[in-house]
Amino acid sequence: MTWVSIDLNADLGEGFGRWRLTEDEQLLSVVTSANVACGFHAGDAVTMRRVCAQAAERGVRIGAQVSYRDLAGFGRRAMDVPADELAAEVAYQIGALEVFARAAGTRVSYVKPHGALYNRVVRDEEQARAVVDGVLLSGERLPLLGLPGSVLHAVAEQAGLPVVAEAFGDRAYTADGVLVPRGQEGAVVTDPAQVVERSVSMARFGVVTSHCGRSVPVRARSLCLHGDTPGAVALARQVRTRLEAAGVRVEAFV
């Protein structure tokens, strides 16, 4: 059997005050990387501190999940933010999370855009460059986790930043290998068996069936497991169990 490895990441800390969206502690027993909300689309100081401490205790890598300033829309609304402002806000979010990561005895290991910003920087060079500038402004040359072939990755590589390709077991893909927008029917794959099957296919063979039935290449080093879907913990455990049974090593990319 040919051995391959994959990182499992999840969006965590996506609560605010007394409201919690994700089952952080249980998901941290499954994933190898935690994309922690930094307060702009979700999350607050207490939540960030708690998730960083729990992640450090389990040896899970901590990533800053940066977004547009959009608490009301959970960071999923399209926004036009000036490049210099966006760069400063990305650096701000990384710095805030770094405080709590250090307090837990670890560091922020990578950066991942969230929601509308994630989708925007797939094609928008100005916004992608602003994200990269924000990472550089934070003082660390952190890897950027994102869609393979994205403008963000091209700009990051030009700036000398490492990039990590990501795939989604529970999101539909177009024939050209990008995510189907959430507003479209079928954008989210809800059948657990399909999510597991797609995850194994991408990890083992680097391919996934698109929404139009065509097989498309999706080569990734990290697989995202959304923490805000119903039954997220049980599904994450199923995915990890099946990956390991298929001969895939589950380990962090950093």
Short mmCIF file of C-alpha atoms in Angstrom, two decimals:
data_model
loop_
_atom_site.label_atom_id
_atom_site.label_comp_id
_atom_site.label_asym_id
_atom_site.label_seq_id
_atom_site.Cartn_x
_atom_site.Cartn_y
_atom_site.Cartn_z
CA MET A 1 0.00 0.00 0.00
CA THR A 2 1.27 3.48 -0.85
CA TRP A 3 1.35 5.65 2.25
CA VAL A 4 0.25 9.25 2.02
CA SER A 5 -0.46 11.81 4.72
CA ILE A 6 -3.12 14.44 5.24
CA ASP A 7 -3.76 17.16 7.79
CA LEU A 8 -7.27 17.52 9.20
CA ASN A 9 -8.32 21.08 10.03
CA ALA A 10 -11.51 22.50 11.49
CA ASP A 11 -12.86 25.99 12.11
CA LEU A 12 -13.03 26.37 15.89
CA GLY A 13 -13.77 29.03 18.47
CA GLU A 14 -16.72 30.25 16.41
CA GLY A 15 -18.79 31.51 19.29
CA PHE A 16 -19.22 34.86 20.98
CA GLY A 17 -19.79 35.53 24.65
CA ARG A 18 -22.17 32.88 26.02
CA TRP A 19 -23.07 31.64 22.54
CA ARG A 20 -21.09 28.66 21.19
CA LEU A 21 -21.34 27.24 17.70
CA THR A 22 -18.65 24.57 17.53
CA GLU A 23 -17.88 21.62 19.81
CA ASP A 24 -14.28 22.68 20.14
CA GLU A 25 -13.00 20.27 22.77
CA GLN A 26 -14.38 17.18 21.05
CA LEU A 27 -13.17 18.25 17.60
CA LEU A 28 -9.69 18.89 19.00
CA SER A 29 -9.49 15.16 19.78
CA VAL A 30 -9.86 14.44 16.04
CA VAL A 31 -8.19 17.19 14.03
CA THR A 32 -4.50 18.04 13.76
CA SER A 33 -4.89 21.76 12.99
CA ALA A 34 -7.34 24.28 14.49
CA ASN A 35 -8.43 27.36 12.54
CA VAL A 36 -9.31 29.67 15.43
CA ALA A 37 -11.70 32.57 14.85
CA CYS A 38 -10.00 35.83 15.78
CA GLY A 39 -12.96 38.02 16.69
CA PHE A 40 -13.94 39.51 13.33
CA HIS A 41 -16.50 36.94 12.14
CA ALA A 42 -16.77 35.08 15.46
CA GLY A 43 -14.78 34.50 18.60
CA ASP A 44 -13.76 36.68 21.52
CA ALA A 45 -10.83 36.91 23.91
CA VAL A 46 -12.11 34.28 26.36
CA THR A 47 -12.96 31.85 23.56
CA MET A 48 -9.60 32.31 21.84
CA ARG A 49 -7.75 31.74 25.08
CA ARG A 50 -9.73 28.59 25.88
CA VAL A 51 -9.32 27.03 22.43
CA CYS A 52 -5.58 27.80 22.33
CA ALA A 53 -5.09 26.15 25.71
CA GLN A 54 -7.07 23.07 24.68
CA ALA A 55 -5.25 22.82 21.35
CA ALA A 56 -1.83 23.13 22.96
CA GLU A 57 -2.72 20.44 25.49
CA ARG A 58 -3.52 18.02 22.65
CA GLY A 59 -0.62 18.97 20.38
CA VAL A 60 -2.95 20.45 17.76
CA ARG A 61 -1.46 23.23 15.61
CA ILE A 62 -3.09 26.64 15.92
CA GLY A 63 -3.99 28.72 12.87
CA ALA A 64 -5.40 32.24 12.70
CA GLN A 65 -8.69 32.22 10.82
CA VAL A 66 -8.83 35.81 9.57
CA SER A 67 -11.88 37.41 8.01
CA TYR A 68 -13.67 40.58 7.08
CA ARG A 69 -15.04 42.54 10.06
CA ASP A 70 -18.54 41.04 9.89
CA LEU A 71 -19.87 39.57 13.13
CA ALA A 72 -23.49 40.01 12.05
CA GLY A 73 -22.97 38.11 8.81
CA PHE A 74 -20.53 35.51 10.19
CA GLY A 75 -17.94 36.74 7.69
CA ARG A 76 -19.88 35.36 4.76
CA ARG A 77 -21.10 38.63 3.24
CA ALA A 78 -19.24 40.18 0.31
CA MET A 79 -17.41 43.33 1.39
CA ASP A 80 -15.16 45.87 -0.31
CA VAL A 81 -12.39 46.76 2.12
CA PRO A 82 -9.49 49.03 1.10
CA ALA A 83 -6.28 47.04 0.76
CA ASP A 84 -4.32 48.94 3.43
CA GLU A 85 -7.21 48.57 5.88
CA LEU A 86 -7.55 44.85 5.19
CA ALA A 87 -3.81 44.26 5.63
CA ALA A 88 -3.90 46.01 9.01
CA GLU A 89 -6.95 44.02 10.12
CA VAL A 90 -5.36 40.70 9.10
CA ALA A 91 -2.23 41.57 11.11
CA TYR A 92 -4.42 42.65 14.04
CA GLN A 93 -6.24 39.31 14.09
CA ILE A 94 -3.02 37.29 13.92
CA GLY A 95 -1.50 39.33 16.72
CA ALA A 96 -4.53 38.89 18.97
CA LEU A 97 -4.46 35.11 18.59
CA GLU A 98 -0.69 34.97 19.03
CA VAL A 99 -1.03 36.40 22.55
CA PHE A 100 -3.20 33.48 23.62
CA ALA A 101 -1.18 30.88 21.72
CA ARG A 102 1.98 32.01 23.52
CA ALA A 103 0.18 31.99 26.86
CA ALA A 104 -0.65 28.33 26.15
CA GLY A 105 3.01 27.56 25.42
CA THR A 106 2.79 27.43 21.65
CA ARG A 107 2.58 29.76 18.62
CA VAL A 108 0.30 30.58 15.71
CA SER A 109 1.51 28.20 12.98
CA TYR A 110 -0.42 29.33 9.89
CA VAL A 111 -3.15 31.62 8.56
CA LYS A 112 -6.41 30.74 6.81
CA PRO A 113 -8.93 33.28 5.46
CA HIS A 114 -12.57 32.65 6.30
CA GLY A 115 -15.85 32.81 4.40
CA ALA A 116 -16.25 35.67 1.93
CA LEU A 117 -12.58 36.60 2.24
CA TYR A 118 -11.54 33.00 1.49
CA ASN A 119 -13.60 32.97 -1.69
CA ARG A 120 -12.59 36.51 -2.72
CA VAL A 121 -8.85 35.84 -2.65
CA VAL A 122 -9.23 32.85 -4.96
CA ARG A 123 -9.50 35.34 -7.86
CA ASP A 124 -8.99 38.90 -6.54
CA GLU A 125 -5.32 39.87 -6.65
CA GLU A 126 -5.69 43.14 -4.72
CA GLN A 127 -7.44 41.48 -1.79
CA ALA A 128 -5.07 38.51 -1.93
CA ARG A 129 -2.09 40.85 -1.79
CA ALA A 130 -3.65 42.64 1.19
CA VAL A 131 -3.94 39.34 3.07
CA VAL A 132 -0.30 38.53 2.29
CA ASP A 133 0.75 42.03 3.37
CA GLY A 134 -1.14 41.51 6.61
CA VAL A 135 0.72 38.27 7.30
CA LEU A 136 4.04 40.00 6.64
CA LEU A 137 2.99 42.94 8.82
CA SER A 138 2.40 40.53 11.70
CA GLY A 139 6.14 39.87 11.71
CA GLU A 140 5.96 36.17 10.90
CA ARG A 141 6.37 34.35 7.59
CA LEU A 142 3.42 32.08 8.25
CA PRO A 143 2.07 29.51 5.76
CA LEU A 144 -1.22 30.39 4.07
CA LEU A 145 -3.84 27.66 3.93
CA GLY A 146 -6.18 27.98 0.95
CA LEU A 147 -7.58 26.65 -2.29
CA PRO A 148 -4.97 25.15 -4.65
CA GLY A 149 -4.38 27.25 -7.73
CA SER A 150 -5.78 30.37 -6.07
CA VAL A 151 -4.49 33.88 -6.65
CA LEU A 152 -3.77 34.01 -2.91
CA HIS A 153 -1.26 31.18 -3.23
CA ALA A 154 0.38 32.74 -6.27
CA VAL A 155 0.81 36.09 -4.50
CA ALA A 156 2.01 34.41 -1.30
CA GLU A 157 4.66 32.43 -3.16
CA GLN A 158 5.86 35.63 -4.89
CA ALA A 159 6.30 37.13 -1.41
CA GLY A 160 8.21 34.09 -0.19
CA LEU A 161 5.46 32.75 2.07
CA PRO A 162 4.78 29.00 2.24
CA VAL A 163 1.40 27.84 0.93
CA VAL A 164 -0.67 24.79 1.84
CA ALA A 165 -3.38 23.43 -0.46
CA GLU A 166 -6.72 22.64 1.15
CA ALA A 167 -9.68 20.48 0.15
CA PHE A 168 -13.24 20.13 1.49
CA GLY A 169 -15.03 16.83 1.88
CA ASP A 170 -18.39 18.48 2.54
CA ARG A 171 -18.37 21.14 -0.18
CA ALA A 172 -19.34 20.71 -3.83
CA TYR A 173 -16.76 21.56 -6.50
CA THR A 174 -17.25 23.05 -9.94
CA ALA A 175 -15.75 21.45 -13.04
CA ASP A 176 -12.78 23.85 -12.83
CA GLY A 177 -11.93 22.81 -9.26
CA VAL A 178 -13.31 25.71 -7.22
CA LEU A 179 -16.04 25.60 -4.60
CA VAL A 180 -19.68 25.97 -5.60
CA PRO A 181 -20.91 29.21 -3.92
CA ARG A 182 -22.86 28.55 -0.74
CA GLY A 183 -25.92 30.32 -2.13
CA GLN A 184 -26.36 27.69 -4.83
CA GLU A 185 -28.31 24.49 -4.36
CA GLY A 186 -26.10 21.53 -3.51
CA ALA A 187 -23.13 23.65 -2.45
CA VAL A 188 -22.87 21.74 0.82
CA VAL A 189 -22.68 17.93 0.82
CA THR A 190 -24.89 16.73 3.69
CA ASP A 191 -24.80 12.94 3.28
CA PRO A 192 -22.18 11.67 5.77
CA ALA A 193 -21.33 8.65 3.61
CA GLN A 194 -20.59 10.92 0.66
CA VAL A 195 -18.46 13.23 2.79
CA VAL A 196 -16.37 10.30 3.99
CA GLU A 197 -16.03 8.83 0.49
CA ARG A 198 -15.02 12.18 -1.01
CA SER A 199 -12.51 12.81 1.75
CA VAL A 200 -10.78 9.49 1.19
CA SER A 201 -10.77 10.00 -2.58
CA MET A 202 -9.11 13.39 -2.29
CA ALA A 203 -6.55 12.24 0.27
CA ARG A 204 -5.62 8.98 -1.49
CA PHE A 205 -6.03 9.85 -5.16
CA GLY A 206 -6.25 13.65 -5.39
CA VAL A 207 -9.59 13.64 -7.22
CA VAL A 208 -13.22 14.48 -6.45
CA THR A 209 -16.46 14.26 -8.39
CA SER A 210 -17.70 17.75 -9.30
CA HIS A 211 -21.33 18.87 -9.03
CA CYS A 212 -21.79 18.10 -12.74
CA GLY A 213 -20.48 14.54 -12.34
CA ARG A 214 -17.03 15.12 -13.79
CA SER A 215 -13.89 13.92 -11.99
CA VAL A 216 -11.61 16.87 -11.21
CA PRO A 217 -8.11 16.95 -9.65
CA VAL A 218 -7.98 18.31 -6.09
CA ARG A 219 -4.53 17.75 -4.66
CA ALA A 220 -4.32 18.97 -1.09
CA ARG A 221 -2.17 18.65 2.01
CA SER A 222 -5.00 19.55 4.38
CA LEU A 223 -8.65 18.52 4.54
CA CYS A 224 -11.20 20.82 6.16
CA LEU A 225 -13.91 19.39 8.40
CA HIS A 226 -16.50 22.08 9.12
CA GLY A 227 -17.27 22.29 12.81
CA ASP A 228 -20.58 24.15 12.43
CA THR A 229 -22.50 21.40 10.64
CA PRO A 230 -24.97 19.09 12.46
CA GLY A 231 -23.21 15.99 13.77
CA ALA A 232 -19.79 17.51 13.07
CA VAL A 233 -17.92 15.55 15.73
CA ALA A 234 -19.27 12.14 14.73
CA LEU A 235 -18.61 12.90 11.06
CA ALA A 236 -15.06 14.06 11.78
CA ARG A 237 -14.37 10.81 13.64
CA GLN A 238 -15.77 8.78 10.73
CA VAL A 239 -13.57 10.64 8.26
CA ARG A 240 -10.42 10.11 10.34
CA THR A 241 -11.19 6.43 10.94
CA ARG A 242 -11.77 5.77 7.24
CA LEU A 243 -8.66 7.69 6.21
CA GLU A 244 -6.47 5.69 8.56
CA ALA A 245 -8.11 2.43 7.44
CA ALA A 246 -7.27 3.43 3.83
CA GLY A 247 -3.59 3.79 4.71
CA VAL A 248 -3.54 7.58 5.09
CA ARG A 249 -1.41 9.03 7.89
CA VAL A 250 -3.25 11.83 9.65
CA GLU A 251 -0.71 14.45 10.74
CA ALA A 252 -0.29 18.22 10.87
CA PHE A 253 1.31 19.94 7.87
CA VAL A 254 3.49 22.09 10.17
#
